Coordinates of C-alpha atoms in Angstrom, one line a residue:
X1 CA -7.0 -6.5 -16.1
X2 CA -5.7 -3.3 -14.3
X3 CA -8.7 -1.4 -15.0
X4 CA -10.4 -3.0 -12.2
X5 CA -7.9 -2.9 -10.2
X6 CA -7.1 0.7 -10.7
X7 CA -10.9 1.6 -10.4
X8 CA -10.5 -0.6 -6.2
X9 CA -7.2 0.9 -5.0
X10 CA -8.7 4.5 -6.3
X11 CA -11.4 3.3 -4.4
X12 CA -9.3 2.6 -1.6
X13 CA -7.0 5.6 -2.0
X14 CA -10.5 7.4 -1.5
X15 CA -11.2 5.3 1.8
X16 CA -7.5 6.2 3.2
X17 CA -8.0 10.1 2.0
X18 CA -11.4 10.4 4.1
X19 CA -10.4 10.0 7.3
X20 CA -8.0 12.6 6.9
X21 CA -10.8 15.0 5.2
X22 CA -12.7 14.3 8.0
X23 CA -9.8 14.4 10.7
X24 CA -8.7 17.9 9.3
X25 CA -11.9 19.2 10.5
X26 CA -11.2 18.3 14.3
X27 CA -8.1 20.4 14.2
X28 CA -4.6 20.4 13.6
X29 CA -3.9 18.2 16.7
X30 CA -6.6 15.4 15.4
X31 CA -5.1 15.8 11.9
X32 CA -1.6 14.8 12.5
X33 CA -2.9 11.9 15.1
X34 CA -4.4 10.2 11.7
X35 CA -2.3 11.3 8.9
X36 CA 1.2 11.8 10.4
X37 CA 1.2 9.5 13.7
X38 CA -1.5 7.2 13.2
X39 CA -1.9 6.2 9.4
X40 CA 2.5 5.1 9.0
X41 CA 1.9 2.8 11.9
X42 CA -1.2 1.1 10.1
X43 CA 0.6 1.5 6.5
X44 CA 3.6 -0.3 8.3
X45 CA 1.3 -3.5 9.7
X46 CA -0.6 -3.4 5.9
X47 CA 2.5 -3.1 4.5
X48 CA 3.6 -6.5 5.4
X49 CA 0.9 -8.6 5.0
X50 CA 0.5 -6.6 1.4
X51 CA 3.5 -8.2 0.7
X52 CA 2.8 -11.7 2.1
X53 CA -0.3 -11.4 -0.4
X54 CA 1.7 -10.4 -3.2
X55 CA 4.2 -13.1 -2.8
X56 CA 0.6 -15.4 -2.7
X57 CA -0.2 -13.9 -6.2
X58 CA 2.9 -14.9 -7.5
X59 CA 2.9 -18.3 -6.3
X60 CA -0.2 -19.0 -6.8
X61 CA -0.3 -17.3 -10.2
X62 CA 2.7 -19.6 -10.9
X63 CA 0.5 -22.7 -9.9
X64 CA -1.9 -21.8 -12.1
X65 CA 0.2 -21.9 -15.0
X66 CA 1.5 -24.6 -14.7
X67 CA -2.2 -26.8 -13.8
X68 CA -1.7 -27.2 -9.9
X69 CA -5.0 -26.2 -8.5
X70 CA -5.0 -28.3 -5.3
X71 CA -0.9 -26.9 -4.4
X72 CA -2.1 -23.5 -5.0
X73 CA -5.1 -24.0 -2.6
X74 CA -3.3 -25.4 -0.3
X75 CA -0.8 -23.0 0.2
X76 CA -3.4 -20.1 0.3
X77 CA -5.0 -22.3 3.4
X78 CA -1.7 -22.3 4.8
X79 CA -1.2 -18.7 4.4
X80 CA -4.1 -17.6 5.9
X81 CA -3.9 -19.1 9.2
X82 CA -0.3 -18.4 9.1
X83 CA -0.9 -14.3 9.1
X84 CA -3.2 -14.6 11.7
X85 CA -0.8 -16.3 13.8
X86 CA 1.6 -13.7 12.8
X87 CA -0.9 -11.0 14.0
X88 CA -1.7 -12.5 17.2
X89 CA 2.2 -12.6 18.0
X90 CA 2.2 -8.7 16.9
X91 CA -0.8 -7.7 18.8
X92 CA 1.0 -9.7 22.4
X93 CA 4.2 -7.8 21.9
X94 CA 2.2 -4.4 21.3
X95 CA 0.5 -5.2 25.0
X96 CA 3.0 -6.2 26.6
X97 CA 6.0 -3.6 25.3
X98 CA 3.9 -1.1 23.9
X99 CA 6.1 -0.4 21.2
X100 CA 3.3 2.7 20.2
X101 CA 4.7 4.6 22.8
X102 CA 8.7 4.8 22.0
X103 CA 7.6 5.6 18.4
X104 CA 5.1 8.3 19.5
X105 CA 8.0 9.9 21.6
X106 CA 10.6 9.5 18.9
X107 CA 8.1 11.7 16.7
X108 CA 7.9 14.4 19.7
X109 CA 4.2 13.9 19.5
X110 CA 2.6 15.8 22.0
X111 CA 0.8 13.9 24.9
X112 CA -2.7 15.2 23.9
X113 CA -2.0 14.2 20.3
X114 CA -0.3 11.0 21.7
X115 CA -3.4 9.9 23.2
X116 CA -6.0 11.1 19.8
X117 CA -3.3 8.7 17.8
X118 CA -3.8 5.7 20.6
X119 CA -7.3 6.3 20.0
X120 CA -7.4 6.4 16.1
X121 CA -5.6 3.0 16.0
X122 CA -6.8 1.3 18.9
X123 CA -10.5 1.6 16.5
X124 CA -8.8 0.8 12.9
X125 CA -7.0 -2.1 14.4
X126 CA -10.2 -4.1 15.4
X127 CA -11.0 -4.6 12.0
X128 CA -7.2 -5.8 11.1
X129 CA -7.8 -9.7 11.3
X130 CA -10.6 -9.1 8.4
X131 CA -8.2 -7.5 6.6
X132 CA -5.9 -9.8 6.3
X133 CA -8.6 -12.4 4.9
X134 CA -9.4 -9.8 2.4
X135 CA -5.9 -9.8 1.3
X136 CA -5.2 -13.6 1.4
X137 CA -8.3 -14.3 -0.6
X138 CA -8.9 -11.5 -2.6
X139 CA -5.2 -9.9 -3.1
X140 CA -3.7 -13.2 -3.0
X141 CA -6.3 -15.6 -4.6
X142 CA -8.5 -13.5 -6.7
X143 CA -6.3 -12.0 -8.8
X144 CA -3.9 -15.1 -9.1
X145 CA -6.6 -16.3 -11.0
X146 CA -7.5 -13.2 -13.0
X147 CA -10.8 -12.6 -10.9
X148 CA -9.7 -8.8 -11.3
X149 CA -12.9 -7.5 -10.7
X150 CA -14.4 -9.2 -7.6
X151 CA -11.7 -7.5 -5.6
X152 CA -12.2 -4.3 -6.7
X153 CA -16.3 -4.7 -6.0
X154 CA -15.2 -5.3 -2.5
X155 CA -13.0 -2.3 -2.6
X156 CA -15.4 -0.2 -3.8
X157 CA -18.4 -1.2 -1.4
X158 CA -15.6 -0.3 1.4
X159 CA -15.1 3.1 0.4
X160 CA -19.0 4.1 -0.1
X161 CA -20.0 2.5 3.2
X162 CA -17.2 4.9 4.5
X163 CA -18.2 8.0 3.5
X164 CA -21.8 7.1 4.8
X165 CA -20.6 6.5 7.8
X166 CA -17.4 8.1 8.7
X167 CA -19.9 11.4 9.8
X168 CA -22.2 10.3 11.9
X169 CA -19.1 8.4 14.0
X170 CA -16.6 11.2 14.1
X171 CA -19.0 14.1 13.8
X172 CA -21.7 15.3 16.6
X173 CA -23.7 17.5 14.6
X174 CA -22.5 17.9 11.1
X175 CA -24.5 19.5 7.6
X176 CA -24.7 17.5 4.4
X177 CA -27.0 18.0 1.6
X178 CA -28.2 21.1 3.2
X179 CA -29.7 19.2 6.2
X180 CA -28.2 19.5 9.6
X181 CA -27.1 16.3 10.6
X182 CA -26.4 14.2 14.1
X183 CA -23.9 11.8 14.7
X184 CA -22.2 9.9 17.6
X185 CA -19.2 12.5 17.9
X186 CA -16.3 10.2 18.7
X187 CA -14.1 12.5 17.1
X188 CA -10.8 10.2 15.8
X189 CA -12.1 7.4 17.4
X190 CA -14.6 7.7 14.8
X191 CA -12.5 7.7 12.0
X192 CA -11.1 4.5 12.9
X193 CA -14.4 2.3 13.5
X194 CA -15.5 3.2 10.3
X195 CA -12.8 1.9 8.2
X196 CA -13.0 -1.2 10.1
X197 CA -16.8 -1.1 9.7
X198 CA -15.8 -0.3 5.6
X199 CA -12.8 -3.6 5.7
X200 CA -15.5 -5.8 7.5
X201 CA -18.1 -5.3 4.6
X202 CA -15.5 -5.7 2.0
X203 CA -13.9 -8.7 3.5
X204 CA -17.9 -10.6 3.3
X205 CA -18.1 -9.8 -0.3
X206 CA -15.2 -11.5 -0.8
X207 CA -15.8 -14.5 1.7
X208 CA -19.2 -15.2 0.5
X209 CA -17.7 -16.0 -3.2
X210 CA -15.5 -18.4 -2.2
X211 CA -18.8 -20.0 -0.1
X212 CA -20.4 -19.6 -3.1
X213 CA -18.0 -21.4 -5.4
X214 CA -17.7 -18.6 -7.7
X215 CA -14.3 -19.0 -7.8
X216 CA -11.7 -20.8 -9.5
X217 CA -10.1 -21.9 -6.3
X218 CA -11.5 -23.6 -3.5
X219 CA -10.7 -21.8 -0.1
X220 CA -9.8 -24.9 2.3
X221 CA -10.7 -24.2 5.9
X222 CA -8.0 -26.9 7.2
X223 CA -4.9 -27.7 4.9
X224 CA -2.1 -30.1 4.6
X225 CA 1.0 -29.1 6.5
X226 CA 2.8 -32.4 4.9
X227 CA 4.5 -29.7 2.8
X228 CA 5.5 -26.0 2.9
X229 CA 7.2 -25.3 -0.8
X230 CA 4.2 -23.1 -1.6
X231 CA 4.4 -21.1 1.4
X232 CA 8.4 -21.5 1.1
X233 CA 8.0 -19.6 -2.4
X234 CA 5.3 -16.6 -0.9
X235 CA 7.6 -15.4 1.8
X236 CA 10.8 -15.8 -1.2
X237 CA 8.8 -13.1 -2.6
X238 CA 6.4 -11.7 -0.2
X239 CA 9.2 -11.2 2.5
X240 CA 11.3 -9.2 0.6
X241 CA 8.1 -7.3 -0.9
X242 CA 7.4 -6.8 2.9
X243 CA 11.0 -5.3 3.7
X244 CA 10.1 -2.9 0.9
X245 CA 7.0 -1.6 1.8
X246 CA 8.3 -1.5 5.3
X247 CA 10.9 0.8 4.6
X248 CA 8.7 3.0 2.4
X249 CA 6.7 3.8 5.9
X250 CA 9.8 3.9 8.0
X251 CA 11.5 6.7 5.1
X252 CA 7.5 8.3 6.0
X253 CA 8.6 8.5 9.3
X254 CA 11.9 9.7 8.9
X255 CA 11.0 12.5 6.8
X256 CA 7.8 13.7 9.2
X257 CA 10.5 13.1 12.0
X258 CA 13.1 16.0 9.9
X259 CA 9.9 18.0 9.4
X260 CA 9.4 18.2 13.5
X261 CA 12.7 20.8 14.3
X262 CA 10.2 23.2 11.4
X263 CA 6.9 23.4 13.1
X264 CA 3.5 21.9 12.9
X265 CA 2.8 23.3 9.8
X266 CA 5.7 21.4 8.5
X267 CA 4.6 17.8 9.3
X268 CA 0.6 18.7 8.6
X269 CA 2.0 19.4 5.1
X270 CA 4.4 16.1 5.0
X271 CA 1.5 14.6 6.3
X272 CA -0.5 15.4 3.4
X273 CA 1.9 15.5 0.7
X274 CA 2.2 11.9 1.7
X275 CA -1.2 10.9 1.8
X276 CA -1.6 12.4 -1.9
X277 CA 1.2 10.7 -3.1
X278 CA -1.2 7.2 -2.7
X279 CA -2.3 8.9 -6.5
X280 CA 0.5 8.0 -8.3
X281 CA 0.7 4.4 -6.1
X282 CA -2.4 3.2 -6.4
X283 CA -2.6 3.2 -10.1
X284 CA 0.7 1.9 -10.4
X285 CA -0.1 -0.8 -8.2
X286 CA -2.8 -1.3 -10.4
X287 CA -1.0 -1.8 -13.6
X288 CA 1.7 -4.0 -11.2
X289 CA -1.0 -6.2 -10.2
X290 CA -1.4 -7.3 -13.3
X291 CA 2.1 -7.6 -14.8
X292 CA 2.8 -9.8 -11.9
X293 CA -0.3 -12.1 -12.5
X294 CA 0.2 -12.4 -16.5
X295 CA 4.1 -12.9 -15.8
X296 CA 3.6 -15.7 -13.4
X297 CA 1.4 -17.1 -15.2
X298 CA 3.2 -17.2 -18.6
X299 CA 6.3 -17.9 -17.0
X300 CA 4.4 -21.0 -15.2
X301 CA 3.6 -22.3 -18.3
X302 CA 6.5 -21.5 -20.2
X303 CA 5.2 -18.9 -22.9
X304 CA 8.7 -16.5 -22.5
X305 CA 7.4 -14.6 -25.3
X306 CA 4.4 -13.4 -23.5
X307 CA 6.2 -12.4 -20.6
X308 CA 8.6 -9.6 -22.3
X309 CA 5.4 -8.6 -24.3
X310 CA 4.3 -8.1 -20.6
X311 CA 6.5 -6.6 -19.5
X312 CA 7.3 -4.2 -22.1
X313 CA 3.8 -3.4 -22.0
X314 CA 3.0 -2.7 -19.0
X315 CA 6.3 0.1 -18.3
X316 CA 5.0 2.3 -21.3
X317 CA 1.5 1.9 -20.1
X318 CA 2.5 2.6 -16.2
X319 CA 4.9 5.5 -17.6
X320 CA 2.0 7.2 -19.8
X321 CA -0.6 7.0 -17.3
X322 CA 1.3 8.1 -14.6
X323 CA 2.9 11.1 -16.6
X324 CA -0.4 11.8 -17.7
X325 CA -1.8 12.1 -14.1
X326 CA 0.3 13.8 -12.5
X327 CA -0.3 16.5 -15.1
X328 CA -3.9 16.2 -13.9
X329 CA -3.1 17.0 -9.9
X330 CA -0.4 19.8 -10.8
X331 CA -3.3 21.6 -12.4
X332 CA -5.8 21.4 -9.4
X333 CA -3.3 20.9 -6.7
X334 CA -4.6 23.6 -4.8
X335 CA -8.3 22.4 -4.7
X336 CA -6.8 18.8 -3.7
X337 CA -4.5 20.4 -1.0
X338 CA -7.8 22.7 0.1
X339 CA -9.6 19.1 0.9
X340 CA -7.6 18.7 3.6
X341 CA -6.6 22.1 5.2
X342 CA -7.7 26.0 5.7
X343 CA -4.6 27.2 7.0
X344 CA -2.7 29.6 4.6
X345 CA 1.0 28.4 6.0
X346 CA 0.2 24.6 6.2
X347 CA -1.9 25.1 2.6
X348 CA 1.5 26.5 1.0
X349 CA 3.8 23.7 2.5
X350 CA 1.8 21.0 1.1
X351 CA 1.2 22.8 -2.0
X352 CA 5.2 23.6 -2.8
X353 CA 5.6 19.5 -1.9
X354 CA 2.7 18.0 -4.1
X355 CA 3.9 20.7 -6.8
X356 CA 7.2 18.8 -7.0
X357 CA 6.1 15.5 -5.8
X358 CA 3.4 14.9 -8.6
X359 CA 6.4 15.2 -11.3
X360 CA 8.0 12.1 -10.2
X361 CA 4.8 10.0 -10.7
X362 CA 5.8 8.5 -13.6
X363 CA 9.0 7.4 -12.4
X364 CA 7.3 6.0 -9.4
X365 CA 5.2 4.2 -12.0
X366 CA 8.1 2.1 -13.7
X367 CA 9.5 1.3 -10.6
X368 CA 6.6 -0.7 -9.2
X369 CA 5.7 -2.2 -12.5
X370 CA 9.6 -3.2 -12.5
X371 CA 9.3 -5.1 -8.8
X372 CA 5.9 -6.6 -10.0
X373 CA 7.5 -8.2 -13.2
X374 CA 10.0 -9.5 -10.9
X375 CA 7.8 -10.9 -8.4
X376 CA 6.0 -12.7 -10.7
X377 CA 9.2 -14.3 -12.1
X378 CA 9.6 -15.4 -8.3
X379 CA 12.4 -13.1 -7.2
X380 CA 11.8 -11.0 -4.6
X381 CA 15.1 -9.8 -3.5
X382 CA 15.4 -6.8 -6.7
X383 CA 12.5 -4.8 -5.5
X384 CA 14.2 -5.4 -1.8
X385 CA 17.7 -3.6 -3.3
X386 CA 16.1 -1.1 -5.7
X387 CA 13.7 -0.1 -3.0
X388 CA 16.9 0.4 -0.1
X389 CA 19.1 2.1 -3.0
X390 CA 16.4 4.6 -3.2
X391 CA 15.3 5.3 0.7
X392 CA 18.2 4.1 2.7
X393 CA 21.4 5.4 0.0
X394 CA 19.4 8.5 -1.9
X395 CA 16.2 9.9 -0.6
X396 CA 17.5 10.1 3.2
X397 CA 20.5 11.5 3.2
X398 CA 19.7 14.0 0.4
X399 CA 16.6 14.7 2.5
X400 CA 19.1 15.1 5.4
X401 CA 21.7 17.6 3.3
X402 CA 18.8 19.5 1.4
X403 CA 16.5 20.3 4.5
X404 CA 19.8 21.7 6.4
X405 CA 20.4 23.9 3.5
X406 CA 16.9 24.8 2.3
X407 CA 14.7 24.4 5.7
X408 CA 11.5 22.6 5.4
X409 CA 11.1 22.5 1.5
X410 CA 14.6 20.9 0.9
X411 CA 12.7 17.5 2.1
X412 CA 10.1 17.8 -1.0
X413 CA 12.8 17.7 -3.4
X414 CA 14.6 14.2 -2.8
X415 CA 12.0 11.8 -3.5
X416 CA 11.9 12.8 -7.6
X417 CA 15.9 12.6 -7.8
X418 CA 15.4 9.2 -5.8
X419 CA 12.7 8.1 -8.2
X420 CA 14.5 9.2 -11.1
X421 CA 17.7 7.3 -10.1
X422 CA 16.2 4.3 -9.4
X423 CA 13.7 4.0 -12.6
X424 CA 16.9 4.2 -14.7
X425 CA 18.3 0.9 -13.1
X426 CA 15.2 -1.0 -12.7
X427 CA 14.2 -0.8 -16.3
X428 CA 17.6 -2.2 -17.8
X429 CA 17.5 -4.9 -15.1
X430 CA 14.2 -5.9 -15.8
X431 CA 14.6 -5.6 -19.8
X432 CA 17.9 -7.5 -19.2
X433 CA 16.3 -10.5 -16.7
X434 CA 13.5 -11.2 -19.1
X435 CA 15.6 -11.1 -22.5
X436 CA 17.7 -14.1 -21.1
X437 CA 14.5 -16.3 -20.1
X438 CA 15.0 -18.4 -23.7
X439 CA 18.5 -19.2 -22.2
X440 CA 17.2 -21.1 -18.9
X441 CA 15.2 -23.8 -17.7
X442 CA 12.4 -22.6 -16.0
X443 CA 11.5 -24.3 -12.5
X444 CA 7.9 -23.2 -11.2
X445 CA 8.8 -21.7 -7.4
X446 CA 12.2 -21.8 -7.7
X447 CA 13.8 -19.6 -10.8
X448 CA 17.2 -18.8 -10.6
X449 CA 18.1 -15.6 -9.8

């Protein structure tokens, strides 16, 4: 199950990654509009509705279990039009208090790079509603069933289209394959339209299945509203999932924001480091993806047994793989880092942070396998605590003390020691919550915690 889903988010890793290829040959100023200022504000948006749709996989996966079809397509009909109302309430405030603006001058962005990042969103954010359907159906509905590898076709298609395009928007004339090449030169504007252009594509392959009724689910255009419990038990989950991937943008910002007092080349490398870091994520994610679904749905239908052997499982496989990658990027980190940058100081910044960074990627591993094996036992609030005890309690402050004491590289050390800290109390949690399944009485969306 996680090999397709590892082979879409590298896929979409790939599609995140490219706009900053491309943006790093526009110039520093362009760079840091799409990697530092631009890209946390999207992450932040995605980063919510990622968890609305992984509190829909658990529920739904939950539903599944136990033989409630019609409840679990109800509740993904109710969660769709939910997030769209949701967005439209976002997208009112952002016009009317222009929240953009007291973030951008929180960073100290400057008012030329203020205005590429305005640009950059104002482009990815047009493809934002199809995003969310993509999530809900695909995120949410697909893989609650185990339809592991329709998603990650849609994925892929997303990142090809990308690269085909992404030149001729950003780029006015441009070589590739030895030919000299002509594009539409909107510069980060560019860069924007085309990953809505790749979401929009995606989100149709998806769509077109459910039309199609190659699914296991029905996608119902108009739901009951006579009850909520299935959307009660996906924000349970997918709130607290939300907070957490919040805060792992807001702890992006915080860091980029302690980079600002030491120069440019500074946050391009934060910038960068962060972006890479989506190497050891995605594949996690991956592996998490389907914990969650195989615990829900064991735990739905009341195979306890299966779920340990899941879980167990799926920490030595997340630990291996990641160990075993990050081996991988230590030895070519400077061709990675090279992708992105020609500048010798920025090129050294990045490459001291990815050099420790990528030694935490098995650590970052077990801890998102550990919230996924929770989610899919329908308790959201661990992977809420673990995730502030290790931004909010560990990684800030130490990033606060160490970059006083050791400049600009004391803010690539914390995020191992807060990994490392963190994966040691996650695991015996986990290990501890699933050994005492035998002792209770399972209840589909509401388990105790």
């Amino acid at each position: 199950m996680s090999l397709p889903i590892l082979i879409g988010m590298m896929s979409q890793m790939l599609l995140n990654i490219i706009d900053g290829v491309y943006a790093g040959r526009l110039g520093l100023e362009a760079s840091m509009a799409v990697l530092n200022y631009g890209f946390p504000v999207f992450y932040l948006l995605f980063a919510f509705f990622n968890g609305i749709s992984i509190g829909t996989n658990s529920v739904l996966a939950r539903y599944i279990g136990g033989k409630h079809e019609g409840k679990a397509e109800n509740a993904l009909s109710q969660i769709i039009w939910i997030s769209m109302g949701i967005l439209a309430a976002i997208v009112v405030v952002e016009l009317l208090l222009q929240p953009l603006n007291y973030y951008l001058h929180f960073l100290k962005a400057t008012e030329s790079t203020a205005l590429l990042t305005h640009q950059f969103l104002t482009f990815l954010f047009l493809g934002m509603p199809f995003t969310l359907l993509s999530l809900s159906l695909g995120g949410g509905g697909l893989r609650a069933e185990g339809n592991m590898r329709a998603m990650a076709t849609a994925q892929m298609m997303a990142v090809l289209v990308n690269i085909l395009v992404a030149p001729f928007l950003i780029f006015g004339a441009f070589h590739a394959f030895g030919l000299g090449l002509h594009g539409f030169g909107l510069g980060v504007k560019g860069a924007g339209l085309a990953s809505t252009i790749a979401n929009v594509i995606a989100t149709l392959y998806v769509v077109r299945l459910y039309v199609a009724r190659k699914t296991q689910l029905r996608w119902i255009l108009l739901p009951k509203w006579e009850s909520l419990e299935g959307v009660k038990g996906i924000f349970k989950v997918g709130v607290p999932s939300s907070i957490s991937q919040i805060l792992i943008g807001v702890n992006w910002i915080i860091m980029t924001r302690l980079a600002v007092k030491f120069g440019a080349t500074a946050v391009a490398a934060i910038g960068i480091g962060g972006r890479l870091d989506l190497l050891s994520v995605f594949p996690a994610l991956a592996i998490m993806t389907s914990v969650l679904t195989l615990v829900g749905q064991n735990f739905g239908a009341k195979q306890y047994d299966r779920v340990r052997a899941t879980v167990r499982i799926g920490l030595l496989t997340s630990f291996v793989t990641l160990t075993a990658l990050s081996l991988v990027v230590f030895t070519f980190r400077h061709g990675i880092i090279g992708f992105f940058h020609q500048d010798p100081r920025t090129h050294d910044a990045a490459l001291h942070y990815l050099s420790f960074q990528c030694l935490g990627y098995g650590l970052v591993g077990v801890n998102i396998v550990c919230s996924g094996a929770f989610q899919g036992l329908g308790r959201g609030l661990p992977f809420l605590l673990l995730t502030t005890m290790r931004l909010l309690f560990v990684a800030l402050p130490l990033a606060y003390f160490l970059s006083g004491r050791f400049g600009e590289y004391g803010l690539h050390y914390t995020p191992v020691i807060a990994s490392l800290l963190t994966a040691i109390l996650a695991t015996t949690w986990i290990l501890s919550a699933v050994k005492g399944l035998r002792h209770r009485g399972p209840v589909i969306l509401e388990p105790a915690v």
